[in-house]
Structures are given as C-alpha cells and as structure tokens.
PDB file of C-alpha atoms in Angstrom:
ATOM      1  CA  MET A   1       0.006   0.007   0.002  1.00 45.00           C
ATOM      2  CA  SER A   2       1.304   3.473  -0.881  1.00 49.00           C
ATOM      3  CA  LYS A   3       2.018   5.822   1.979  1.00 69.00           C
ATOM      4  CA  GLY A   4      -0.266   8.666   3.019  1.00 77.00           C
ATOM      5  CA  LYS A   5      -3.535   7.468   1.604  1.00 94.00           C
ATOM      6  CA  LYS A   6      -7.057   8.422   2.637  1.00 97.00           C
ATOM      7  CA  ILE A   7      -8.823   5.099   3.356  1.00 98.00           C
ATOM      8  CA  LEU A   8     -12.530   4.739   4.120  1.00 98.00           C
ATOM      9  CA  PHE A   9     -13.779   1.480   5.619  1.00 98.00           C
ATOM     10  CA  LEU A  10     -17.530   0.865   5.097  1.00 98.00           C
ATOM     11  CA  GLY A  11     -18.531  -1.826   7.504  1.00 98.00           C
ATOM     12  CA  VAL A  12     -21.753  -3.644   8.297  1.00 97.00           C
ATOM     13  CA  TYR A  13     -20.896  -4.747  11.871  1.00 97.00           C
ATOM     14  CA  GLY A  14     -18.629  -3.196  14.541  1.00 97.00           C
ATOM     15  CA  MET A  15     -15.997  -5.933  14.866  1.00 97.00           C
ATOM     16  CA  GLU A  16     -15.143  -5.470  11.174  1.00 98.00           C
ATOM     17  CA  VAL A  17     -13.171  -2.280  11.913  1.00 98.00           C
ATOM     18  CA  VAL A  18     -10.755  -4.471  13.962  1.00 98.00           C
ATOM     19  CA  GLU A  19     -10.686  -7.173  11.344  1.00 98.00           C
ATOM     20  CA  CYS A  20      -9.408  -4.523   8.913  1.00 98.00           C
ATOM     21  CA  GLY A  21      -7.557  -2.797  11.708  1.00 98.00           C
ATOM     22  CA  GLY A  22      -4.068  -3.718  10.580  1.00 98.00           C
ATOM     23  CA  ALA A  23      -4.366  -2.041   7.211  1.00 98.00           C
ATOM     24  CA  LEU A  24      -6.135   0.890   8.689  1.00 98.00           C
ATOM     25  CA  ALA A  25      -3.625   1.373  11.531  1.00 98.00           C
ATOM     26  CA  LYS A  26      -0.639   0.910   9.215  1.00 97.00           C
ATOM     27  CA  ASN A  27      -2.038   3.632   6.868  1.00 97.00           C
ATOM     28  CA  VAL A  28      -2.210   6.060   9.808  1.00 97.00           C
ATOM     29  CA  LEU A  29       1.330   5.041  10.858  1.00 96.00           C
ATOM     30  CA  ASN A  30       2.507   5.885   7.305  1.00 95.00           C
ATOM     31  CA  GLY A  31       1.017   9.380   7.483  1.00 96.00           C
ATOM     32  CA  GLY A  32      -2.382   8.658   5.981  1.00 97.00           C
ATOM     33  CA  GLU A  33      -5.912   9.082   7.295  1.00 98.00           C
ATOM     34  CA  SER A  34      -8.128   6.143   8.036  1.00 98.00           C
ATOM     35  CA  TYR A  35     -11.877   6.470   8.415  1.00 98.00           C
ATOM     36  CA  ALA A  36     -14.610   3.914   9.254  1.00 98.00           C
ATOM     37  CA  SER A  37     -18.341   3.960   9.264  1.00 98.00           C
ATOM     38  CA  ILE A  38     -20.468   1.111  10.582  1.00 98.00           C
ATOM     39  CA  MET A  39     -24.021   0.488   9.319  1.00 98.00           C
ATOM     40  CA  LEU A  40     -25.292  -1.758  12.143  1.00 97.00           C
ATOM     41  CA  CYS A  41     -23.981  -1.391  15.730  1.00 97.00           C
ATOM     42  CA  ARG A  42     -26.117  -1.369  18.836  1.00 95.00           C
ATOM     43  CA  GLU A  43     -25.987   1.829  20.825  1.00 96.00           C
ATOM     44  CA  THR A  44     -24.653  -0.064  23.897  1.00 96.00           C
ATOM     45  CA  SER A  45     -21.740  -1.434  21.761  1.00 97.00           C
ATOM     46  CA  GLN A  46     -20.761   1.789  20.049  1.00 98.00           C
ATOM     47  CA  PRO A  47     -18.503   3.069  22.899  1.00 98.00           C
ATOM     48  CA  GLN A  48     -16.563  -0.177  22.738  1.00 98.00           C
ATOM     49  CA  VAL A  49     -16.174   0.023  18.946  1.00 98.00           C
ATOM     50  CA  ARG A  50     -15.211   3.658  19.251  1.00 98.00           C
ATOM     51  CA  ASN A  51     -12.499   2.723  21.796  1.00 98.00           C
ATOM     52  CA  ALA A  52     -11.168   0.050  19.431  1.00 98.00           C
ATOM     53  CA  ALA A  53     -11.051   2.552  16.563  1.00 98.00           C
ATOM     54  CA  GLU A  54      -9.242   5.044  18.757  1.00 98.00           C
ATOM     55  CA  ILE A  55      -6.479   2.550  19.457  1.00 98.00           C
ATOM     56  CA  LEU A  56      -6.084   1.961  15.753  1.00 98.00           C
ATOM     57  CA  GLY A  57      -6.017   5.691  14.983  1.00 98.00           C
ATOM     58  CA  VAL A  58      -9.213   5.429  12.978  1.00 98.00           C
ATOM     59  CA  LYS A  59     -11.903   8.165  12.868  1.00 98.00           C
ATOM     60  CA  ILE A  60     -15.160   6.265  13.189  1.00 98.00           C
ATOM     61  CA  SER A  61     -18.890   7.105  12.727  1.00 98.00           C
ATOM     62  CA  PHE A  62     -22.129   5.149  12.933  1.00 98.00           C
ATOM     63  CA  LEU A  63     -24.881   5.222  10.350  1.00 98.00           C
ATOM     64  CA  ASN A  64     -27.454   3.655  12.678  1.00 97.00           C
ATOM     65  CA  PHE A  65     -29.326   1.442  10.245  1.00 97.00           C
ATOM     66  CA  GLU A  66     -31.905  -0.847  11.834  1.00 95.00           C
ATOM     67  CA  TYR A  67     -31.407  -4.604  12.018  1.00 94.00           C
ATOM     68  CA  GLY A  68     -33.520  -6.462   9.472  1.00 94.00           C
ATOM     69  CA  THR A  69     -34.533  -3.365   7.554  1.00 94.00           C
ATOM     70  CA  VAL A  70     -31.517  -2.549   5.331  1.00 96.00           C
ATOM     71  CA  ASP A  71     -32.889  -1.700   1.900  1.00 96.00           C
ATOM     72  CA  LEU A  72     -32.073   0.048  -1.373  1.00 96.00           C
ATOM     73  CA  SER A  73     -34.128   3.158  -0.728  1.00 97.00           C
ATOM     74  CA  LYS A  74     -32.891   6.563  -1.862  1.00 97.00           C
ATOM     75  CA  GLU A  75     -32.656   7.625   1.809  1.00 97.00           C
ATOM     76  CA  SER A  76     -30.379   4.658   2.605  1.00 98.00           C
ATOM     77  CA  LYS A  77     -28.131   5.381  -0.421  1.00 98.00           C
ATOM     78  CA  ILE A  78     -27.854   9.056   0.489  1.00 98.00           C
ATOM     79  CA  LYS A  79     -26.439   8.156   3.951  1.00 97.00           C
ATOM     80  CA  LEU A  80     -23.524   6.399   2.340  1.00 98.00           C
ATOM     81  CA  ILE A  81     -23.124   8.771  -0.665  1.00 98.00           C
ATOM     82  CA  LYS A  82     -22.894  11.784   1.686  1.00 98.00           C
ATOM     83  CA  LEU A  83     -20.192  10.043   3.698  1.00 98.00           C
ATOM     84  CA  ILE A  84     -18.166   9.141   0.634  1.00 98.00           C
ATOM     85  CA  ARG A  85     -18.365  12.667  -0.772  1.00 98.00           C
ATOM     86  CA  GLU A  86     -17.360  14.138   2.567  1.00 98.00           C
ATOM     87  CA  VAL A  87     -14.314  11.896   3.071  1.00 98.00           C
ATOM     88  CA  LYS A  88     -13.265  11.703  -0.590  1.00 97.00           C
ATOM     89  CA  PRO A  89     -11.222   8.476  -0.092  1.00 98.00           C
ATOM     90  CA  ASP A  90      -8.409   7.183  -2.288  1.00 97.00           C
ATOM     91  CA  ILE A  91      -9.313   3.651  -1.213  1.00 97.00           C
ATOM     92  CA  ILE A  92     -12.538   2.020   0.082  1.00 98.00           C
ATOM     93  CA  ILE A  93     -12.526  -1.238   2.060  1.00 98.00           C
ATOM     94  CA  THR A  94     -15.830  -3.028   2.416  1.00 98.00           C
ATOM     95  CA  GLN A  95     -17.262  -6.547   2.748  1.00 96.00           C
ATOM     96  CA  ASP A  96     -16.750  -9.137   0.002  1.00 96.00           C
ATOM     97  CA  PRO A  97     -19.718  -9.708  -2.243  1.00 93.00           C
ATOM     98  CA  GLU A  98     -19.070 -13.448  -2.624  1.00 92.00           C
ATOM     99  CA  HIS A  99     -18.759 -13.838   1.190  1.00 88.00           C
ATOM    100  CA  SER A 100     -22.019 -11.928   1.780  1.00 89.00           C
ATOM    101  CA  PHE A 101     -24.125 -14.231  -0.354  1.00 85.00           C
ATOM    102  CA  HIS A 102     -23.925 -17.208   1.976  1.00 84.00           C
ATOM    103  CA  ASP A 103     -23.192 -15.460   5.307  1.00 83.00           C
ATOM    104  CA  LEU A 104     -26.276 -15.995   7.436  1.00 81.00           C
ATOM    105  CA  ASP A 105     -25.767 -12.776   9.474  1.00 85.00           C
ATOM    106  CA  PRO A 106     -28.908 -10.659   8.873  1.00 87.00           C
ATOM    107  CA  ASP A 107     -28.680  -7.792   6.444  1.00 94.00           C
ATOM    108  CA  ARG A 108     -25.351  -8.878   4.835  1.00 94.00           C
ATOM    109  CA  ARG A 109     -26.874  -9.421   1.402  1.00 94.00           C
ATOM    110  CA  PRO A 110     -28.959  -6.219   1.101  1.00 96.00           C
ATOM    111  CA  ALA A 111     -26.046  -4.294   2.722  1.00 97.00           C
ATOM    112  CA  MET A 112     -23.670  -5.511  -0.011  1.00 96.00           C
ATOM    113  CA  THR A 113     -25.893  -4.303  -2.813  1.00 96.00           C
ATOM    114  CA  LEU A 114     -26.489  -1.002  -1.022  1.00 98.00           C
ATOM    115  CA  LEU A 115     -22.785  -0.439  -0.473  1.00 98.00           C
ATOM    116  CA  LEU A 116     -21.860  -1.076  -4.121  1.00 97.00           C
ATOM    117  CA  GLU A 117     -24.757   0.947  -5.466  1.00 97.00           C
ATOM    118  CA  SER A 118     -23.854   3.833  -3.189  1.00 98.00           C
ATOM    119  CA  ILE A 119     -20.137   3.748  -4.100  1.00 98.00           C
ATOM    120  CA  ALA A 120     -21.155   3.890  -7.789  1.00 97.00           C
ATOM    121  CA  LEU A 121     -23.700   6.674  -7.357  1.00 98.00           C
ATOM    122  CA  ALA A 122     -21.335   8.823  -5.249  1.00 98.00           C
ATOM    123  CA  SER A 123     -19.362   9.503  -8.422  1.00 97.00           C
ATOM    124  CA  ARG A 124     -22.383  10.537 -10.414  1.00 97.00           C
ATOM    125  CA  ASP A 125     -24.676  13.556 -10.409  1.00 96.00           C
ATOM    126  CA  PHE A 126     -27.087  11.746  -8.049  1.00 97.00           C
ATOM    127  CA  ALA A 127     -28.712  13.407  -5.023  1.00 97.00           C
ATOM    128  CA  LEU A 128     -26.784  16.630  -5.390  1.00 97.00           C
ATOM    129  CA  GLU A 129     -29.595  18.582  -3.827  1.00 96.00           C
ATOM    130  CA  GLU A 130     -29.652  16.315  -0.842  1.00 96.00           C
ATOM    131  CA  THR A 131     -25.874  16.610  -0.378  1.00 97.00           C
ATOM    132  CA  PRO A 132     -25.407  20.361  -0.732  1.00 97.00           C
ATOM    133  CA  GLY A 133     -21.804  21.545  -1.052  1.00 97.00           C
ATOM    134  CA  LEU A 134     -20.534  18.068  -1.825  1.00 98.00           C
ATOM    135  CA  SER A 135     -19.478  17.228  -5.402  1.00 97.00           C
ATOM    136  CA  PRO A 136     -19.387  13.735  -6.929  1.00 98.00           C
ATOM    137  CA  HIS A 137     -16.376  11.725  -5.946  1.00 97.00           C
ATOM    138  CA  PRO A 138     -14.907   9.334  -8.552  1.00 93.00           C
ATOM    139  CA  ILE A 139     -15.064   5.673  -7.760  1.00 87.00           C
ATOM    140  CA  PRO A 140     -11.922   4.944  -5.746  1.00 85.00           C
ATOM    141  CA  THR A 141      -9.945   1.719  -5.575  1.00 96.00           C
ATOM    142  CA  ILE A 142     -11.958  -0.931  -3.729  1.00 98.00           C
ATOM    143  CA  TYR A 143     -10.626  -3.759  -1.559  1.00 98.00           C
ATOM    144  CA  TYR A 144     -12.923  -6.475  -0.130  1.00 98.00           C
ATOM    145  CA  MET A 145     -12.182  -7.685   3.408  1.00 97.00           C
ATOM    146  CA  THR A 146     -11.864 -11.308   4.481  1.00 94.00           C
ATOM    147  CA  PRO A 147     -12.464 -12.641   0.967  1.00 95.00           C
ATOM    148  CA  HIS A 148     -12.832 -16.265   0.040  1.00 91.00           C
ATOM    149  CA  HIS A 149     -10.408 -15.703  -2.878  1.00 94.00           C
ATOM    150  CA  PRO A 150      -7.885 -13.024  -1.873  1.00 96.00           C
ATOM    151  CA  ASN A 151      -5.415 -11.534  -4.349  1.00 96.00           C
ATOM    152  CA  THR A 152      -3.720  -9.172  -1.880  1.00 96.00           C
ATOM    153  CA  VAL A 153      -2.111  -9.562   1.520  1.00 97.00           C
ATOM    154  CA  VAL A 154      -0.944  -6.716   3.776  1.00 97.00           C
ATOM    155  CA  ASP A 155       1.910  -7.134   6.256  1.00 98.00           C
ATOM    156  CA  ILE A 156       0.480  -6.080   9.630  1.00 98.00           C
ATOM    157  CA  SER A 157       3.261  -7.411  11.906  1.00 97.00           C
ATOM    158  CA  GLN A 158       4.245  -3.816  12.798  1.00 97.00           C
ATOM    159  CA  VAL A 159       0.771  -3.005  14.112  1.00 98.00           C
ATOM    160  CA  TRP A 160      -0.227  -6.449  15.502  1.00 98.00           C
ATOM    161  CA  GLU A 161      -0.266  -5.297  19.119  1.00 98.00           C
ATOM    162  CA  LYS A 162      -2.535  -2.396  18.313  1.00 98.00           C
ATOM    163  CA  LYS A 163      -4.963  -4.768  16.500  1.00 98.00           C
ATOM    164  CA  GLU A 164      -5.043  -7.119  19.458  1.00 98.00           C
ATOM    165  CA  LYS A 165      -5.565  -4.264  21.944  1.00 98.00           C
ATOM    166  CA  ALA A 166      -8.406  -2.999  19.786  1.00 98.00           C
ATOM    167  CA  MET A 167     -10.002  -6.414  19.886  1.00 98.00           C
ATOM    168  CA  ASP A 168      -9.818  -6.360  23.668  1.00 98.00           C
ATOM    169  CA  MET A 169     -12.219  -3.417  23.669  1.00 98.00           C
ATOM    170  CA  LEU A 170     -15.064  -5.371  22.088  1.00 98.00           C
ATOM    171  CA  GLU A 171     -16.374  -6.847  25.329  1.00 97.00           C
ATOM    172  CA  SER A 172     -19.959  -7.460  24.111  1.00 97.00           C
ATOM    173  CA  GLN A 173     -18.730  -9.330  21.008  1.00 97.00           C
ATOM    174  CA  MET A 174     -16.308 -11.380  23.108  1.00 98.00           C
ATOM    175  CA  GLU A 175     -19.142 -12.367  25.456  1.00 97.00           C
ATOM    176  CA  PHE A 176     -21.361 -13.394  22.523  1.00 96.00           C
ATOM    177  CA  SER A 177     -18.458 -15.391  21.008  1.00 97.00           C
ATOM    178  CA  GLY A 178     -17.781 -17.135  24.271  1.00 97.00           C
ATOM    179  CA  MET A 179     -21.370 -18.357  24.530  1.00 97.00           C
ATOM    180  CA  HIS A 180     -21.156 -19.583  20.922  1.00 96.00           C
ATOM    181  CA  PHE A 181     -17.844 -21.480  21.453  1.00 95.00           C
ATOM    182  CA  ASP A 182     -19.252 -23.130  24.578  1.00 94.00           C
ATOM    183  CA  GLU A 183     -22.174 -24.456  22.521  1.00 95.00           C
ATOM    184  CA  VAL A 184     -20.303 -25.707  19.450  1.00 95.00           C
ATOM    185  CA  LEU A 185     -16.915 -26.892  20.747  1.00 94.00           C
ATOM    186  CA  ASP A 186     -16.088 -30.117  22.580  1.00 94.00           C
ATOM    187  CA  SER A 187     -14.514 -29.384  25.936  1.00 90.00           C
ATOM    188  CA  LYS A 188     -11.502 -31.577  25.279  1.00 93.00           C
ATOM    189  CA  ALA A 189     -10.941 -30.160  21.802  1.00 93.00           C
ATOM    190  CA  VAL A 190     -11.073 -26.592  22.962  1.00 94.00           C
ATOM    191  CA  GLU A 191      -8.293 -27.222  25.417  1.00 96.00           C
ATOM    192  CA  ILE A 192      -6.054 -28.157  22.510  1.00 96.00           C
ATOM    193  CA  LEU A 193      -6.665 -24.754  20.979  1.00 96.00           C
ATOM    194  CA  SER A 194      -6.553 -22.721  24.221  1.00 97.00           C
ATOM    195  CA  PRO A 195      -5.139 -24.542  27.197  1.00 97.00           C
ATOM    196  CA  GLY A 196      -6.876 -23.552  30.352  1.00 96.00           C
ATOM    197  CA  TYR A 197     -10.044 -22.438  28.502  1.00 96.00           C
ATOM    198  CA  SER A 198     -12.355 -24.450  30.891  1.00 92.00           C
ATOM    199  CA  GLN A 199     -10.956 -22.583  33.873  1.00 94.00           C
ATOM    200  CA  LEU A 200     -11.813 -19.132  32.590  1.00 96.00           C
ATOM    201  CA  LYS A 201     -14.311 -17.252  34.668  1.00 93.00           C
ATOM    202  CA  ASN A 202     -16.902 -16.037  32.131  1.00 97.00           C
ATOM    203  CA  HIS A 203     -17.997 -15.996  28.535  1.00 97.00           C
ATOM    204  CA  GLN A 204     -16.180 -12.741  27.834  1.00 97.00           C
ATOM    205  CA  GLU A 205     -12.850 -14.268  28.867  1.00 98.00           C
ATOM    206  CA  LYS A 206     -13.593 -17.382  26.935  1.00 97.00           C
ATOM    207  CA  GLY A 207     -14.534 -15.486  23.794  1.00 98.00           C
ATOM    208  CA  ARG A 208     -11.401 -13.378  23.941  1.00 98.00           C
ATOM    209  CA  ALA A 209      -9.183 -16.388  24.495  1.00 98.00           C
ATOM    210  CA  MET A 210     -10.588 -18.137  21.447  1.00 97.00           C
ATOM    211  CA  HIS A 211     -10.425 -15.006  19.307  1.00 98.00           C
ATOM    212  CA  ARG A 212      -6.727 -14.756  20.142  1.00 98.00           C
ATOM    213  CA  VAL A 213      -6.212 -18.277  18.759  1.00 97.00           C
ATOM    214  CA  LEU A 214      -8.326 -17.556  15.661  1.00 97.00           C
ATOM    215  CA  ASP A 215      -6.663 -14.192  15.037  1.00 97.00           C
ATOM    216  CA  LYS A 216      -3.171 -15.594  15.107  1.00 97.00           C
ATOM    217  CA  ALA A 217      -4.130 -18.656  12.995  1.00 97.00           C
ATOM    218  CA  VAL A 218      -5.811 -16.627  10.250  1.00 97.00           C
ATOM    219  CA  HIS A 219      -3.093 -13.968  10.006  1.00 98.00           C
ATOM    220  CA  VAL A 220      -0.216 -16.465  10.121  1.00 98.00           C
ATOM    221  CA  TYR A 221      -1.973 -18.438   7.394  1.00 97.00           C
ATOM    222  CA  HIS A 222      -2.211 -15.421   5.107  1.00 97.00           C
ATOM    223  CA  GLY A 223       1.177 -14.113   6.162  1.00 97.00           C
ATOM    224  CA  LEU A 224       3.649 -16.937   6.487  1.00 96.00           C
ATOM    225  CA  ALA A 225       1.896 -20.148   5.414  1.00 95.00           C
ATOM    226  CA  THR A 226       1.571 -21.224   1.778  1.00 84.00           C
ATOM    227  CA  HIS A 227       4.995 -19.761   0.953  1.00 90.00           C
ATOM    228  CA  GLY A 228       4.128 -16.334   2.363  1.00 93.00           C
ATOM    229  CA  HIS A 229       6.625 -13.582   3.115  1.00 92.00           C
ATOM    230  CA  PHE A 230       5.122 -11.967   6.250  1.00 97.00           C
ATOM    231  CA  ALA A 231       4.735 -13.208   9.795  1.00 97.00           C
ATOM    232  CA  LEU A 232       1.148 -11.816  10.075  1.00 98.00           C
ATOM    233  CA  ALA A 233      -0.991 -10.497   7.266  1.00 98.00           C
ATOM    234  CA  GLU A 234      -4.520  -9.404   6.444  1.00 98.00           C
ATOM    235  CA  ALA A 235      -6.083 -10.744   3.280  1.00 97.00           C
ATOM    236  CA  TYR A 236      -8.050  -8.624   0.776  1.00 98.00           C
ATOM    237  CA  ARG A 237      -9.399  -8.929  -2.711  1.00 97.00           C
ATOM    238  CA  ARG A 238      -8.879  -5.917  -4.951  1.00 97.00           C
ATOM    239  CA  GLU A 239     -11.792  -5.121  -7.236  1.00 96.00           C
ATOM    240  CA  GLY A 240     -10.691  -5.149 -10.889  1.00 93.00           C
ATOM    241  CA  ASN A 241      -7.205  -5.413 -12.350  1.00 92.00           C
ATOM    242  CA  PHE A 242      -3.977  -3.964 -11.000  1.00 91.00           C
ATOM    243  CA  HIS A 243      -2.911  -1.205 -13.418  1.00 90.00           C
ATOM    244  CA  LEU A 244       0.897  -1.083 -13.294  1.00 91.00           C
ATOM    245  CA  GLN A 245       3.445   0.833 -15.370  1.00 95.00           C
ATOM    246  CA  GLU A 246       5.648  -2.163 -14.991  1.00 96.00           C
ATOM    247  CA  LEU A 247       5.740  -5.439 -13.149  1.00 92.00           C
ATOM    248  CA  ILE A 248       6.580  -5.325  -9.455  1.00 87.00           C
ATOM    249  CA  LYS A 249       8.113  -7.878  -7.149  1.00 82.00           C
TER     250      LYS A 249
END
C-alpha cells in the first residue's frame, strides 16, 4: 500500500473495523488518514467500537441502520453517498460480495448491494440537492475484506499489538463469541486450541481467548503459510485489475 492514503472502511458490523484494523492502523502510521463507518452497531456497543477505533487511529462514525430493515431506498443510499463525498477517499474497504451471499448474518446481502450501489452513485450527479456543497467523488480503488479468494495480503506485523488491543475493547462481542464457542466446541478439543479455557471465569474471557487463537491462526496463514513472506498478514481482494506501469516484485 502506498504511503499517506485516505482510506474509508464501510462496515456492516462493529468488529469489522478491527478485522481490517491492521491495514487501517498501518495507513495512519505511514502518514495517511483512516476512516470507518459502521451500518449496524447497537448503541450499547458503540462506545466499545469507538475505543477500538481510537487505538487503531481510525476516525469512526455510525450510520445507525436498523437490523432487518436494510434496503435500497434513496434515503439509505444518501447516507452512504454523503459520507463518501465528505471523506473523498483514495481507497474504500468493504465486505466481500461473494462472502455476503452465503453469510447468514442478517442484512449482509442487502447491505452488500446497497454499499456497491452507493459507491457507484457517489461518483455521479445523483442526489446533489440532498448533499449540498458536496461534489461527486470518482469511484476509488476498492478492496474487499476477508475474501474467500484473496489476491492481496498486507503485512500487519508492525501493528499487530494495536490490533489485538483494539479487539480487547469489544467486550460485548467477546461475550457473545464465548457463549457460541461453549455451545459448538467439545470441551477436550477446545483445550487443545486454548489450554486452560475451561478454567476461565466467564464467557467474555472465553470468547477473547478463542479469538486470540483464531486471530493468530488466520493472520499467520495469510502471512507466513503457503509460501508467504510476512509473519502476520490481512487478506483482501482488490476489485478489478491492478494497473501497473511495470511489473513489481
């Protein structure tokens, strides 16, 4: 990634800002500006997500869509278009279309269509009266987060501790994850992944312990495994072709 970029992350759920936190934090470290906006985040969870973003150096906002009601209305599009025209990003990171099709989290599929439609319309003479003083912004480079078929990995070893500290802030998500892991994982198997798991006091601690295991496994896989070059990396899929003046290493 080039230094000093303006990156806008358009997320559906709060934890996603941390999932992309390595690339966002590294951009800030390199002199750039990183922004994030979350479509669906409960009011009680927003302070936690805000604290996580602060650790990463990300300027965050919440669009406050309602669960189960994400649609393609003009009003919904304008929320995103206004944000894009205000920030004027060089790069947008958002969820992967392919991933969204069979993810059973509510609102993922309509959110994906809404996001792509809004990115496209933000560059056209659409809703200019509803966004006074804001001119159309050309479609920036788009990267999809946590894709099934990545074509890009970003070395995040330098900001790994920031990313882990940011994940620590998401207490509600960790508690939810802890309950889930207790339901689906065999008690003996989970000790292989996280020794001492059964002795942890509550679901929040259990969720965080398992996320530490998952975080390292995923990032080592994309970074060092399969003949990789980095200790820890985030995976992305860039939309479209890479346009290069010459081949790069």
